[in-house]
mmCIF file of C-alpha atoms and ligand atoms in Angstrom:
data_model
loop_
_atom_site.group_PDB
_atom_site.id
_atom_site.type_symbol
_atom_site.label_atom_id
_atom_site.label_comp_id
_atom_site.label_asym_id
_atom_site.label_seq_id
_atom_site.Cartn_x
_atom_site.Cartn_y
_atom_site.Cartn_z
ATOM 1 C CA UNK D 198 -0.089 -0.036 0.132
ATOM 2 C CA UNK D 199 1.326 3.507 -0.924
ATOM 3 C CA UNK D 200 0.968 6.320 1.679
ATOM 4 C CA UNK D 201 -1.911 7.872 -0.133
ATOM 5 C CA UNK D 202 -3.730 4.559 0.071
ATOM 6 C CA UNK D 203 -3.057 4.220 3.807
ATOM 7 C CA UNK D 204 -4.097 7.634 4.520
ATOM 8 C CA UNK D 205 -7.681 6.997 2.544
ATOM 9 C CA UNK D 206 -7.908 3.914 4.688
ATOM 10 C CA UNK D 207 -7.226 5.556 7.805
ATOM 11 C CA UNK D 208 -9.758 8.339 7.106
ATOM 12 C CA UNK D 209 -12.349 5.733 6.390
ATOM 13 C CA UNK D 210 -11.593 3.987 9.661
ATOM 14 C CA UNK D 211 -10.062 0.951 8.155
ATOM 15 C CA UNK D 212 -8.001 -0.853 10.971
ATOM 16 C CA UNK D 213 -5.486 -2.457 8.469
ATOM 17 C CA UNK D 214 -4.445 0.841 7.189
ATOM 18 C CA UNK D 215 -4.422 2.344 10.647
ATOM 19 C CA UNK D 216 -1.921 -0.537 11.668
ATOM 20 C CA UNK D 217 0.212 0.040 8.676
ATOM 21 C CA UNK D 218 0.129 3.864 9.327
ATOM 22 C CA UNK D 219 1.427 3.239 12.827
ATOM 23 C CA UNK D 220 4.356 1.059 11.647
ATOM 24 C CA UNK D 221 5.331 3.797 9.450
ATOM 25 C CA UNK D 222 5.221 6.307 12.368
ATOM 26 C CA UNK D 223 7.396 3.932 14.395
ATOM 27 C CA UNK D 224 9.686 3.359 11.591
ATOM 28 C CA UNK D 225 13.276 4.531 11.597
ATOM 29 C CA UNK D 226 14.299 4.569 7.839
ATOM 30 C CA UNK D 227 14.299 7.787 5.949
ATOM 31 C CA UNK D 228 11.579 6.434 3.599
ATOM 32 C CA UNK D 229 9.245 5.544 6.514
ATOM 33 C CA UNK D 230 10.026 8.839 8.273
ATOM 34 C CA UNK D 231 8.968 10.679 5.030
ATOM 35 C CA UNK D 232 5.918 8.688 4.740
ATOM 36 C CA UNK D 233 5.058 9.114 8.301
ATOM 37 C CA UNK D 234 5.122 12.924 8.044
ATOM 38 C CA UNK D 235 2.819 12.771 4.964
ATOM 39 C CA UNK D 236 0.404 10.946 6.971
ATOM 40 C CA UNK D 237 0.642 13.011 10.098
ATOM 41 C CA UNK D 238 0.382 16.178 8.046
ATOM 42 C CA UNK D 239 -2.901 14.866 6.539
ATOM 43 C CA UNK D 240 -4.098 13.518 9.604
ATOM 44 C CA UNK D 241 -3.653 16.362 11.950
ATOM 45 C CA UNK D 242 -6.157 18.403 9.675
ATOM 46 C CA UNK D 243 -8.948 16.118 10.780
ATOM 47 C CA UNK D 244 -10.251 17.689 13.758
ATOM 48 C CA UNK D 245 -12.209 15.132 15.545
ATOM 49 C CA UNK D 246 -10.847 14.895 19.091
ATOM 50 C CA UNK D 247 -11.323 11.672 20.839
ATOM 51 C CA UNK D 248 -11.388 11.364 24.448
ATOM 52 C CA UNK D 249 -7.680 10.331 25.383
ATOM 53 C CA UNK D 250 -7.637 8.427 28.581
ATOM 54 C CA UNK D 251 -4.464 7.789 30.423
ATOM 55 C CA UNK D 252 -4.395 4.632 32.524
ATOM 56 C CA UNK D 253 -1.637 3.732 34.858
ATOM 57 C CA UNK D 254 -0.895 1.928 37.950
ATOM 58 C CA UNK D 255 1.544 -0.638 39.353
ATOM 59 C CA UNK D 256 2.083 -3.940 37.715
ATOM 60 C CA UNK D 257 -0.777 -6.333 38.295
ATOM 61 C CA UNK D 258 -3.092 -3.608 39.567
ATOM 62 C CA UNK D 259 -5.733 -4.667 36.944
ATOM 63 C CA UNK D 260 -5.290 -2.169 34.247
ATOM 64 C CA UNK D 261 -5.710 -4.454 31.161
ATOM 65 C CA UNK D 262 -8.622 -6.110 32.708
ATOM 66 C CA UNK D 263 -10.351 -2.957 33.524
ATOM 67 C CA UNK D 264 -9.730 -1.803 29.857
ATOM 68 C CA UNK D 265 -11.463 -4.835 28.618
ATOM 69 C CA UNK D 266 -14.620 -4.199 30.728
ATOM 70 C CA UNK D 267 -14.505 -0.454 29.932
ATOM 71 C CA UNK D 268 -13.875 -0.770 26.275
ATOM 72 C CA UNK D 269 -16.663 -3.307 25.734
ATOM 73 C CA UNK D 270 -18.978 -1.221 27.641
ATOM 74 C CA UNK D 271 -18.275 1.673 25.338
ATOM 75 C CA UNK D 272 -18.436 -0.576 22.254
ATOM 76 C CA UNK D 273 -21.948 -1.745 23.554
ATOM 77 C CA UNK D 274 -23.037 1.781 23.584
ATOM 78 C CA UNK D 275 -21.989 2.376 19.928
ATOM 79 C CA UNK D 276 -18.622 3.879 20.322
ATOM 80 C CA UNK D 277 -15.339 3.030 18.660
ATOM 81 C CA UNK D 278 -12.443 2.254 21.112
ATOM 82 C CA UNK D 279 -8.606 2.191 20.498
ATOM 83 C CA UNK D 280 -6.198 0.931 23.048
ATOM 84 C CA UNK D 281 -2.587 1.525 22.874
ATOM 85 C CA UNK D 282 -1.341 -1.054 25.255
ATOM 86 C CA UNK D 283 2.157 -1.189 26.445
ATOM 87 C CA UNK D 284 3.093 -4.859 27.641
ATOM 88 C CA UNK D 285 5.605 -4.299 30.513
ATOM 89 C CA UNK D 286 7.189 -7.606 29.742
ATOM 90 C CA UNK D 287 8.382 -5.993 26.519
ATOM 91 C CA UNK D 288 11.104 -3.956 28.290
ATOM 92 C CA UNK D 289 12.561 -7.325 29.077
ATOM 93 C CA UNK D 290 11.548 -9.700 26.356
ATOM 94 C CA UNK D 291 11.385 -7.175 23.566
ATOM 95 C CA UNK D 292 7.651 -7.175 22.897
ATOM 96 C CA UNK D 293 5.148 -9.805 23.888
ATOM 97 C CA UNK D 294 1.816 -8.797 23.872
ATOM 98 C CA UNK D 295 0.447 -12.141 24.935
ATOM 99 C CA UNK D 296 -0.638 -10.724 28.392
ATOM 100 C CA UNK D 297 -2.647 -7.971 27.050
ATOM 101 C CA UNK D 298 -4.277 -9.958 24.426
ATOM 102 C CA UNK D 299 -5.509 -12.633 26.734
ATOM 103 C CA UNK D 300 -6.612 -9.921 29.340
ATOM 104 C CA UNK D 301 -8.493 -8.180 26.462
ATOM 105 C CA UNK D 302 -10.030 -11.308 25.108
ATOM 106 C CA UNK D 303 -13.244 -9.813 23.757
ATOM 107 C CA UNK D 304 -12.339 -6.487 22.976
ATOM 108 C CA UNK D 305 -9.446 -7.825 20.704
ATOM 109 C CA UNK D 306 -12.181 -9.583 18.594
ATOM 110 C CA UNK D 307 -14.437 -6.387 18.481
ATOM 111 C CA UNK D 308 -14.695 -4.834 15.009
ATOM 112 C CA UNK D 309 -15.069 -1.479 16.560
ATOM 113 C CA UNK D 310 -12.061 -1.910 18.782
ATOM 114 C CA UNK D 311 -8.378 -1.439 17.760
ATOM 115 C CA UNK D 312 -5.502 -2.598 20.158
ATOM 116 C CA UNK D 313 -1.993 -1.936 19.542
ATOM 117 C CA UNK D 314 0.977 -2.617 21.649
ATOM 118 C CA UNK D 315 3.743 -0.208 21.382
ATOM 119 C CA UNK D 316 7.624 -1.098 21.448
ATOM 120 C CA UNK D 317 8.893 0.350 24.547
ATOM 121 C CA UNK D 318 12.654 -0.426 23.767
ATOM 122 C CA UNK D 319 13.510 3.502 23.755
ATOM 123 C CA UNK D 320 10.903 4.782 25.963
ATOM 124 C CA UNK D 321 11.103 6.038 29.415
ATOM 125 C CA UNK D 322 8.983 3.462 31.627
ATOM 126 C CA UNK D 323 7.368 2.051 28.470
ATOM 127 C CA UNK D 324 5.798 4.859 26.710
ATOM 128 C CA UNK D 325 6.904 4.908 23.156
ATOM 129 C CA UNK D 326 7.974 8.366 22.279
ATOM 130 C CA UNK D 327 5.576 7.991 19.001
ATOM 131 C CA UNK D 328 2.478 7.115 21.098
ATOM 132 C CA UNK D 329 1.413 10.804 20.866
ATOM 133 C CA UNK D 330 1.534 10.375 17.027
ATOM 134 C CA UNK D 331 -0.285 7.193 17.171
ATOM 135 C CA UNK D 332 -3.129 8.947 18.896
ATOM 136 C CA UNK D 333 -3.398 11.482 16.068
ATOM 137 C CA UNK D 334 -3.673 8.633 13.611
ATOM 138 C CA UNK D 335 -6.290 7.020 15.685
ATOM 139 C CA UNK D 336 -8.255 10.275 15.889
ATOM 140 C CA UNK D 337 -8.272 10.708 12.217
ATOM 141 C CA UNK D 338 -9.464 7.212 11.979
ATOM 142 C CA UNK D 339 -12.554 8.216 13.886
ATOM 143 C CA UNK D 340 -12.156 6.603 17.216
ATOM 144 C CA UNK D 341 -14.261 8.011 20.041
ATOM 145 C CA UNK D 342 -12.063 6.828 22.926
ATOM 146 C CA UNK D 343 -8.362 6.337 22.850
ATOM 147 C CA UNK D 344 -6.932 4.661 25.831
ATOM 148 C CA UNK D 345 -3.310 4.619 26.729
ATOM 149 C CA UNK D 346 -2.191 1.939 29.220
ATOM 150 C CA UNK D 347 1.186 2.086 30.855
ATOM 151 C CA UNK D 348 2.576 0.521 33.699
ATOM 152 C CA UNK D 349 3.450 3.028 36.483
ATOM 153 C CA UNK D 350 7.056 2.888 36.511
ATOM 154 C CA UNK D 351 9.680 5.842 36.171
ATOM 155 C CA UNK D 352 8.601 8.698 34.198
ATOM 156 C CA UNK D 353 5.773 6.828 32.500
ATOM 157 C CA UNK D 354 2.776 8.324 34.307
ATOM 158 C CA UNK D 355 3.915 11.962 33.731
ATOM 159 C CA UNK D 356 4.557 11.183 30.156
ATOM 160 C CA UNK D 357 1.080 9.553 29.665
ATOM 161 C CA UNK D 358 -0.542 12.549 31.463
ATOM 162 C CA UNK D 359 1.186 14.896 29.045
ATOM 163 C CA UNK D 360 -0.429 13.256 26.099
ATOM 164 C CA UNK D 361 -4.037 12.371 27.312
ATOM 165 C CA UNK D 362 -7.115 14.573 28.160
ATOM 166 C CA UNK D 363 -7.673 12.663 31.423
ATOM 167 C CA UNK D 364 -5.432 10.543 33.652
ATOM 168 C CA UNK D 365 -7.217 7.613 35.417
ATOM 169 C CA UNK D 366 -4.973 6.255 38.157
ATOM 170 C CA UNK D 367 -5.371 2.758 39.656
ATOM 171 C CA UNK D 368 -4.472 1.688 42.882
ATOM 172 C CA UNK D 369 -4.481 -1.837 44.544
ATOM 173 C CA UNK D 370 -6.253 -2.354 47.714
ATOM 174 C CA UNK D 371 -4.027 -2.876 50.775
ATOM 175 C CA UNK D 372 -0.738 -1.911 48.771
ATOM 176 C CA UNK D 373 -0.155 0.662 51.378
ATOM 177 C CA UNK D 374 1.355 2.822 48.636
ATOM 178 C CA UNK D 375 -1.009 5.920 48.808
ATOM 179 C CA UNK D 376 1.815 7.786 50.567
ATOM 180 C CA UNK D 377 4.399 6.775 47.964
ATOM 181 C CA UNK D 378 1.913 8.045 45.512
ATOM 182 C CA UNK D 379 2.202 11.476 47.075
ATOM 183 C CA UNK D 380 5.799 11.291 47.318
ATOM 184 C CA UNK D 381 6.235 10.638 43.727
ATOM 185 C CA UNK D 382 3.989 13.547 42.926
ATOM 186 C CA UNK D 383 1.723 11.010 41.168
ATOM 187 C CA UNK D 384 -1.587 11.711 43.033
ATOM 188 C CA UNK D 385 -1.199 15.441 41.581
ATOM 189 C CA UNK D 386 -1.308 14.137 38.106
ATOM 190 C CA UNK D 387 -4.470 12.106 38.741
ATOM 191 C CA UNK D 388 -7.852 13.316 37.477
ATOM 192 C CA UNK D 389 -9.685 10.050 38.735
ATOM 193 C CA UNK D 390 -8.418 7.545 41.213
ATOM 194 C CA UNK D 391 -10.046 4.178 41.062
ATOM 195 C CA UNK D 392 -9.211 1.362 43.610
ATOM 196 C CA UNK D 393 -9.285 -1.918 41.878
ATOM 197 C CA UNK D 394 -10.482 -5.452 42.943
ATOM 198 C CA UNK D 395 -13.303 -4.266 45.066
ATOM 199 C CA UNK D 396 -14.531 -7.867 45.476
ATOM 200 C CA UNK D 397 -14.135 -11.030 47.349
ATOM 201 C CA UNK D 398 -11.363 -10.970 49.976
ATOM 202 C CA UNK D 399 -10.146 -7.683 48.997
ATOM 203 C CA UNK D 400 -13.477 -5.929 49.052
ATOM 204 C CA UNK D 401 -12.853 -4.441 52.578
ATOM 205 C CA UNK D 402 -9.357 -3.481 51.967
ATOM 206 C CA UNK D 403 -10.314 -1.522 48.725
ATOM 207 C CA UNK D 404 -12.858 0.396 50.856
ATOM 208 C CA UNK D 405 -10.068 1.221 53.349
ATOM 209 C CA UNK D 406 -7.887 2.342 50.426
ATOM 210 C CA UNK D 407 -10.491 4.539 49.286
ATOM 211 C CA UNK D 408 -10.864 6.425 52.707
ATOM 212 C CA UNK D 409 -6.956 6.659 52.808
ATOM 213 C CA UNK D 410 -6.940 8.094 49.308
ATOM 214 C CA UNK D 411 -9.554 10.515 50.071
ATOM 215 C CA UNK D 412 -7.513 11.700 53.097
ATOM 216 C CA UNK D 413 -4.191 11.768 51.098
ATOM 217 C CA UNK D 414 -5.746 13.828 48.478
ATOM 218 C CA UNK D 415 -6.427 16.587 50.962
ATOM 219 C CA UNK D 416 -2.598 17.062 51.374
ATOM 220 C CA UNK D 417 -2.093 17.210 47.715
ATOM 221 C CA UNK D 418 -2.355 20.387 45.553
ATOM 222 C CA UNK D 419 -4.328 19.454 42.699
ATOM 223 C CA UNK D 420 -7.214 20.800 40.546
ATOM 224 C CA UNK D 421 -8.968 24.020 41.606
ATOM 225 C CA UNK D 422 -12.003 23.392 39.865
ATOM 226 C CA UNK D 423 -12.316 19.528 39.981
ATOM 227 C CA UNK D 424 -12.564 17.382 43.012
ATOM 228 C CA UNK D 425 -10.579 14.228 42.179
ATOM 229 C CA UNK D 426 -13.101 11.276 42.808
ATOM 230 C CA UNK D 427 -11.786 8.211 44.458
ATOM 231 C CA UNK D 428 -13.898 5.466 43.005
ATOM 232 C CA UNK D 429 -14.191 1.674 43.611
ATOM 233 C CA UNK D 430 -14.226 -0.912 41.029
ATOM 234 C CA UNK D 431 -14.038 -4.362 40.299
ATOM 235 C CA UNK D 432 -13.570 -5.816 36.758
ATOM 236 C CA UNK D 433 -14.335 -9.327 37.683
ATOM 237 C CA UNK D 434 -17.610 -8.461 38.994
ATOM 238 C CA UNK D 435 -18.330 -5.642 36.801
ATOM 239 C CA UNK D 436 -18.982 -3.029 39.577
ATOM 240 C CA UNK D 437 -18.320 0.650 39.539
ATOM 241 C CA UNK D 438 -17.387 0.686 35.846
ATOM 242 C CA UNK D 439 -20.266 2.869 34.763
ATOM 243 C CA UNK D 440 -19.315 5.267 37.540
ATOM 244 C CA UNK D 441 -15.881 5.494 36.033
ATOM 245 C CA UNK D 442 -17.177 6.100 32.613
ATOM 246 C CA UNK D 443 -19.531 8.715 33.914
ATOM 247 C CA UNK D 444 -16.780 10.605 35.626
ATOM 248 C CA UNK D 445 -14.632 10.556 32.669
ATOM 249 C CA UNK D 446 -17.413 12.177 30.551
ATOM 250 C CA UNK D 447 -18.250 14.753 32.994
ATOM 251 C CA UNK D 448 -14.516 15.637 33.353
ATOM 252 C CA UNK D 449 -14.375 16.056 29.587
ATOM 253 C CA UNK D 450 -17.607 17.883 29.276
ATOM 254 C CA UNK D 451 -16.616 20.336 32.174
ATOM 255 C CA UNK D 452 -13.255 20.955 30.508
ATOM 256 C CA UNK D 453 -14.803 21.437 27.054
ATOM 257 C CA UNK D 454 -17.151 23.914 28.710
ATOM 258 C CA UNK D 455 -14.668 26.076 30.308
ATOM 259 C CA UNK D 456 -12.192 25.755 27.484
ATOM 260 C CA UNK D 457 -9.660 23.664 29.641
ATOM 261 C CA UNK D 458 -9.813 20.960 27.129
ATOM 262 C CA UNK D 459 -8.452 22.914 24.129
ATOM 263 C CA UNK D 460 -5.944 24.814 26.399
ATOM 264 C CA UNK D 461 -4.628 21.629 27.768
ATOM 265 C CA UNK D 462 -4.241 20.243 24.238
ATOM 266 C CA UNK D 463 -2.492 23.349 23.203
ATOM 267 C CA UNK D 464 0.058 23.197 25.929
ATOM 268 C CA UNK D 465 0.476 19.411 25.175
ATOM 269 C CA UNK D 466 1.286 20.530 21.717
ATOM 270 C CA UNK D 467 3.672 22.924 22.595
ATOM 271 C CA UNK D 468 5.480 20.279 24.772
ATOM 272 C CA UNK D 469 5.477 18.001 21.856
ATOM 273 C CA UNK D 470 7.053 20.639 19.800
ATOM 274 C CA UNK D 471 10.003 21.186 22.224
ATOM 275 C CA UNK D 472 10.352 17.459 22.544
ATOM 276 C CA UNK D 473 10.499 16.748 18.953
ATOM 277 C CA UNK D 474 12.882 19.787 18.469
ATOM 278 C CA UNK D 475 15.224 18.149 21.099
ATOM 279 C CA UNK D 476 14.935 14.851 19.639
ATOM 280 C CA UNK D 477 15.691 15.982 16.053
ATOM 281 C CA UNK D 478 18.701 18.102 17.092
ATOM 282 C CA UNK D 479 19.951 15.111 18.966
ATOM 283 C CA UNK D 480 19.558 12.905 16.066
ATOM 284 C CA UNK D 481 21.282 15.452 13.775
ATOM 285 C CA UNK D 482 24.178 15.720 16.054
ATOM 286 C CA UNK D 483 24.564 11.990 16.320
ATOM 287 C CA UNK D 484 24.455 11.666 12.677
ATOM 288 C CA UNK D 485 27.693 13.635 12.408
ATOM 289 C CA UNK D 486 30.659 11.044 12.112
ATOM 290 C CA UNK D 487 32.612 10.814 15.488
ATOM 291 C CA UNK D 488 30.158 12.858 17.558
ATOM 292 C CA UNK D 489 28.776 9.972 19.167
ATOM 293 C CA UNK D 490 32.309 9.123 20.537
ATOM 294 C CA UNK D 491 33.072 12.708 21.485
ATOM 295 C CA UNK D 492 29.794 13.091 23.443
ATOM 296 C CA UNK D 493 30.680 9.707 25.377
ATOM 297 C CA UNK D 494 34.043 11.034 26.268
ATOM 298 C CA UNK D 495 32.665 14.260 27.498
ATOM 299 C CA UNK D 496 29.907 12.510 29.465
ATOM 300 C CA UNK D 497 32.740 10.446 31.175
ATOM 301 C CA UNK D 498 34.714 13.630 32.060
ATOM 302 C CA UNK D 499 31.428 15.189 33.318
ATOM 303 C CA UNK D 500 30.538 12.058 35.425
ATOM 304 C CA UNK D 501 33.806 12.014 37.041
ATOM 305 C CA UNK D 502 33.833 15.800 37.768
ATOM 306 C CA UNK D 503 36.800 16.732 35.637
ATOM 307 C CA UNK D 504 34.940 19.184 33.490
ATOM 308 C CA UNK D 505 31.543 21.162 34.217
ATOM 309 C CA UNK D 506 28.670 19.887 32.201
ATOM 310 C CA UNK D 507 28.379 23.422 30.663
ATOM 311 C CA UNK D 508 31.912 23.523 29.274
ATOM 312 C CA UNK D 509 31.643 19.942 27.787
ATOM 313 C CA UNK D 510 28.433 20.904 26.083
ATOM 314 C CA UNK D 511 29.991 24.244 24.837
ATOM 315 C CA UNK D 512 32.914 22.432 23.383
ATOM 316 C CA UNK D 513 30.657 19.735 21.550
ATOM 317 C CA UNK D 514 28.436 22.518 19.997
ATOM 318 C CA UNK D 515 31.471 24.422 19.065
ATOM 319 C CA UNK D 516 32.860 21.481 17.307
ATOM 320 C CA UNK D 517 29.867 20.647 15.591
ATOM 321 C CA UNK D 518 29.363 24.250 14.171
ATOM 322 C CA UNK D 519 33.063 24.181 12.995
ATOM 323 C CA UNK D 520 32.344 20.901 11.156
ATOM 324 C CA UNK D 521 29.044 22.455 9.498
ATOM 325 C CA UNK D 522 30.768 25.497 8.503
ATOM 326 C CA UNK D 523 33.832 23.885 6.830
HETATM 327 N N1 GTP F 153 -10.280 -10.024 42.395
HETATM 328 C C1 GTP F 153 -9.972 -9.144 41.266
HETATM 329 N N2 GTP F 153 -8.730 -9.475 40.299
HETATM 330 C C2 GTP F 153 -8.633 -8.907 39.226
HETATM 331 C C3 GTP F 153 -9.617 -7.732 38.840
HETATM 332 N N3 GTP F 153 -8.840 -7.058 37.836
HETATM 333 C C4 GTP F 153 -7.691 -7.924 37.311
HETATM 334 N N4 GTP F 153 -7.460 -8.871 38.394
HETATM 335 C C5 GTP F 153 -6.449 -9.780 38.467
HETATM 336 O O1 GTP F 153 -5.259 -9.024 38.468
HETATM 337 C C6 GTP F 153 -4.126 -9.530 37.881
HETATM 338 C C7 GTP F 153 -3.583 -8.635 36.876
HETATM 339 O O2 GTP F 153 -4.378 -8.072 35.979
HETATM 340 P P1 GTP F 153 -4.093 -7.143 34.848
HETATM 341 O O3 GTP F 153 -5.358 -6.533 34.229
HETATM 342 O O4 GTP F 153 -3.244 -7.955 33.853
HETATM 343 O O5 GTP F 153 -3.097 -6.099 35.434
HETATM 344 P P2 GTP F 153 -2.392 -5.117 34.727
HETATM 345 O O6 GTP F 153 -2.387 -3.709 35.736
HETATM 346 O O7 GTP F 153 -2.704 -4.699 33.402
HETATM 347 O O8 GTP F 153 -0.730 -5.586 34.808
HETATM 348 P P3 GTP F 153 0.456 -5.352 33.961
HETATM 349 O O9 GTP F 153 0.029 -5.021 32.685
HETATM 350 O O10 GTP F 153 1.223 -6.656 34.110
HETATM 351 O O11 GTP F 153 1.135 -4.158 34.689
HETATM 352 C C8 GTP F 153 -4.804 -10.830 36.941
HETATM 353 O O12 GTP F 153 -4.551 -12.059 37.500
HETATM 354 C C9 GTP F 153 -6.388 -10.405 37.058
HETATM 355 O O13 GTP F 153 -7.170 -11.665 36.728
HETATM 356 C C10 GTP F 153 -10.681 -7.663 39.654
HETATM 357 O O14 GTP F 153 -11.325 -6.550 39.530
HETATM 358 N N5 GTP F 153 -10.804 -8.358 40.953
HETATM 359 MG MG1 MG F 154 -1.674 -4.943 31.520
#
């Protein structure tokens, strides 16, 4: 398929074309990059914002299982749902999506759902640097909800929150990590907190965790206009799911009314531009022969405190400009 055909397919909502488009976006060859830019430039003009939901939480908290239930519920209501799932094991094994596919058994067979694992090789904590662009393509393909699942490690929550309209943080009952959440500044990022596994033996623990989180939230400076709800849910018993959807929709409609939605997206675009600028400058620098070695040498010297970082970078930049001007 040529890029024009892929674009046509994406705009018609064809999943195969979308998958091909995402492969181009993740591609690293000059040809793939060129085609990806063509797709993005055209897709960005389609202004059909989906509701972008970031979902994060510790490994095993129940993210994928919840997405399966949430996703199916949305599809049953007539919506189209895209899930960009990041399999945490891919950081070690190099990309097995088995876990997520089995957790999203029904969703992965739904014709109105699209599930895509992202390679997390180069990413901080598992969010591919191209996830933002993938979201853009999914929106052009007409999805109503786009969900990004990431495991809560490192900087991944901050990254996901910086590319979605609403950030849903999942907490395990009895994990005792609500204070850790504050320490990491993660609670400040959350627009909704949901305590998972509100069933069986963990039902009571979940309720305790709920009140702990309500208390913990009082110590956190978060939204001025939005009271972060702490919800209870069970994916196995399908309880509390509609409440999550209702809060997501309420948050989005409130933000749309007071222009928060658009201003948040604009500031995310600005961040995106700066990231891309850094990214491409770095790529350009590394493409100059010998630069990788001199950067490494300079980095070693900085680490050992032999030269200041400022001087090291200054010398590298001077060298590069000299090479360029010759
Ligand atoms: N009791 C109970 N168990 C659940 C629930 N949701 C998920 N689980 C179980 O918790 C385990 C982890 O679920 P996942 O959905 O894979 O969790 P995850 O957060 O996506 O995990 P990673 O992607 O590995 O970080 C599985 O054994 C699920 O069956 C729930 O609502 N209640
Ligand atoms: Mg998962």
